[in-house]
């Protein structure tokens, strides 16, 4: 009996050495889970001897070699396809006859674009179709096809236009004073003879008003603003001039008004009807000076225009011709980039801006069917804000030159391959606050792109990046848990298969339920503690030696009996 006891102890110690040696050998194996040997004692019993307190043990047996599934340390690498599970769960791989499960995430791509292990087993997950991740578990594949271009079909702009922006020339708020040049913009003079035949100098002063291109006109006679009775020589008078560009027939006579041409003269600030009907009242100076009557009339066609002080014609290359502007990139249906420019021009003091749009530096294109010159954005498009700086809306028409009619902003023909295209231009959320001019621009077009790289996020989504700075979701890694991980059967190559003891796999998605999240560019190291294993090695060696001593002692005792005569 003693021999069997010693032999069982030697065998158990040898198994202990094997398990410990295996742990030490796999101390650097990615995803390896250390094993633990478990022993049972052996008692020989008979029917009559069962339960006897005098039973002598018959040795030891190995009851189980179980694996400890505690997490290993995460080691970060430079490979985006290296994955680790931060939490519970197993990667699902194709094990041939059935699925296998592993914690080792050192994956790579095969020649067909499938995600595989070092041993060539396919990694399973949920592939995406048109960016939508499916619900069926399948071999995870990374398409290497280029993505086709997408033309710009929508644009959005959130701009803040500094409320301190000024019209050109700026509105003059100071009270008129002929001796103060800061109270007017320009002048013109006229000679007049009074009732006694004496000559006098009449000077007209033009001071920029609140409305765009509109000036309030003052007059003096020999430097005096009023006659003997204290009444101004010239009553309230307003004059509105055309912009520096012209090109619009305001009065419907079939002739476009010229740049800086006088459009209106009257005693009240103009409205669109005044401009349309071309009201032009001559400037009439009347009064007495030194008891002598003075009268003078300046015909509208003799009035000086505003070209000396007015804003120059819009030029995207000249920042002095607009209040704020910026350029961005859009794309045509072939993926070719184009430069779109948007420019805001302050119009008067009523929180209104004219909006201009260019493409590749031009405001218009030639219609390929009609040969007409078509603007990307119609003339006289304006943007208005309320007194609190919030966007009121977009309009066609800029008062007083035209009535403001609400419109939706649409840009024509910004795709040169399809001049009939209409692109929505949303400026919702724009403001006019007293901070610097800034904007945020977005558009939905892009050029063609080649696959540049892939990576996984914490939810296990496989994200592809392309040379056109676009990204796409190609799929999601699958994970599995078990009711009892202790029941998993190791099959080598750091993999396990399900058994009756583990129960079937519960398949899910990372970072949901009890499943852990994914650490991309990282690997889970072995959970072997070398210090503890070396101590176990000493214990196994000691046990082996002690059991060998038992065997030696049994042999000595037996030999003594044999030698009895």
XYZ file of N, CA, C and O in Angstrom, residues 41 120 152 211 224 265 310 325 353-354 359 368 390 454 465 507 522 531:
72
model
N -7.622 13.631 -2.106
C -7.002 12.502 -1.416
C -7.742 11.218 -1.793
O -8.879 11.252 -2.277
N -4.788 31.962 -38.960
C -5.642 31.989 -40.147
C -7.111 31.792 -39.871
O -7.911 31.691 -40.818
N -21.536 68.062 -53.852
C -22.162 68.886 -52.826
C -23.621 69.123 -53.179
O -23.939 69.628 -54.248
N -30.132 104.895 -44.477
C -30.430 103.954 -45.549
C -29.226 103.796 -46.473
O -28.411 104.705 -46.616
N -23.867 130.498 -44.387
C -24.948 130.530 -43.405
C -25.984 129.469 -43.760
O -26.357 129.310 -44.923
N -34.648 112.049 -55.298
C -34.450 113.250 -54.492
C -35.827 113.641 -53.971
O -36.786 113.764 -54.741
N -18.395 106.775 -52.236
C -19.165 105.536 -52.204
C -18.285 104.292 -52.218
O -17.104 104.337 -52.564
N -16.046 88.171 -45.569
C -16.100 87.125 -46.575
C -15.173 85.981 -46.219
O -14.236 86.132 -45.435
N -27.622 92.992 -44.662
C -26.404 92.767 -45.445
C -26.780 92.192 -46.807
O -27.652 91.335 -46.909
N -26.109 92.669 -47.824
C -26.220 92.014 -49.119
C -25.320 90.787 -49.105
O -24.207 90.818 -48.579
N -18.018 81.180 -57.219
C -17.452 79.842 -57.364
C -16.199 79.969 -58.209
O -16.247 80.491 -59.336
N -25.016 76.157 -70.445
C -24.587 75.417 -71.637
C -25.701 75.233 -72.670
O -25.416 74.926 -73.828
N -30.417 88.392 -33.721
C -30.848 87.091 -34.219
C -31.280 87.197 -35.677
O -31.785 88.235 -36.115
N -7.572 51.484 -40.940
C -8.751 51.078 -40.171
C -8.387 51.057 -38.696
O -7.222 50.914 -38.320
N -10.728 54.858 -42.508
C -10.401 56.231 -42.901
C -9.858 56.209 -44.322
O -9.134 55.279 -44.709
N -23.925 35.612 -27.421
C -23.266 36.529 -28.361
C -23.865 37.922 -28.232
O -25.087 38.085 -28.135
N -4.172 47.524 -28.708
C -3.681 46.969 -27.440
C -3.868 45.458 -27.453
O -4.699 44.922 -28.190
N 6.475 35.241 -10.383
C 6.958 35.068 -9.015
C 6.213 33.931 -8.324
O 6.809 33.044 -7.687
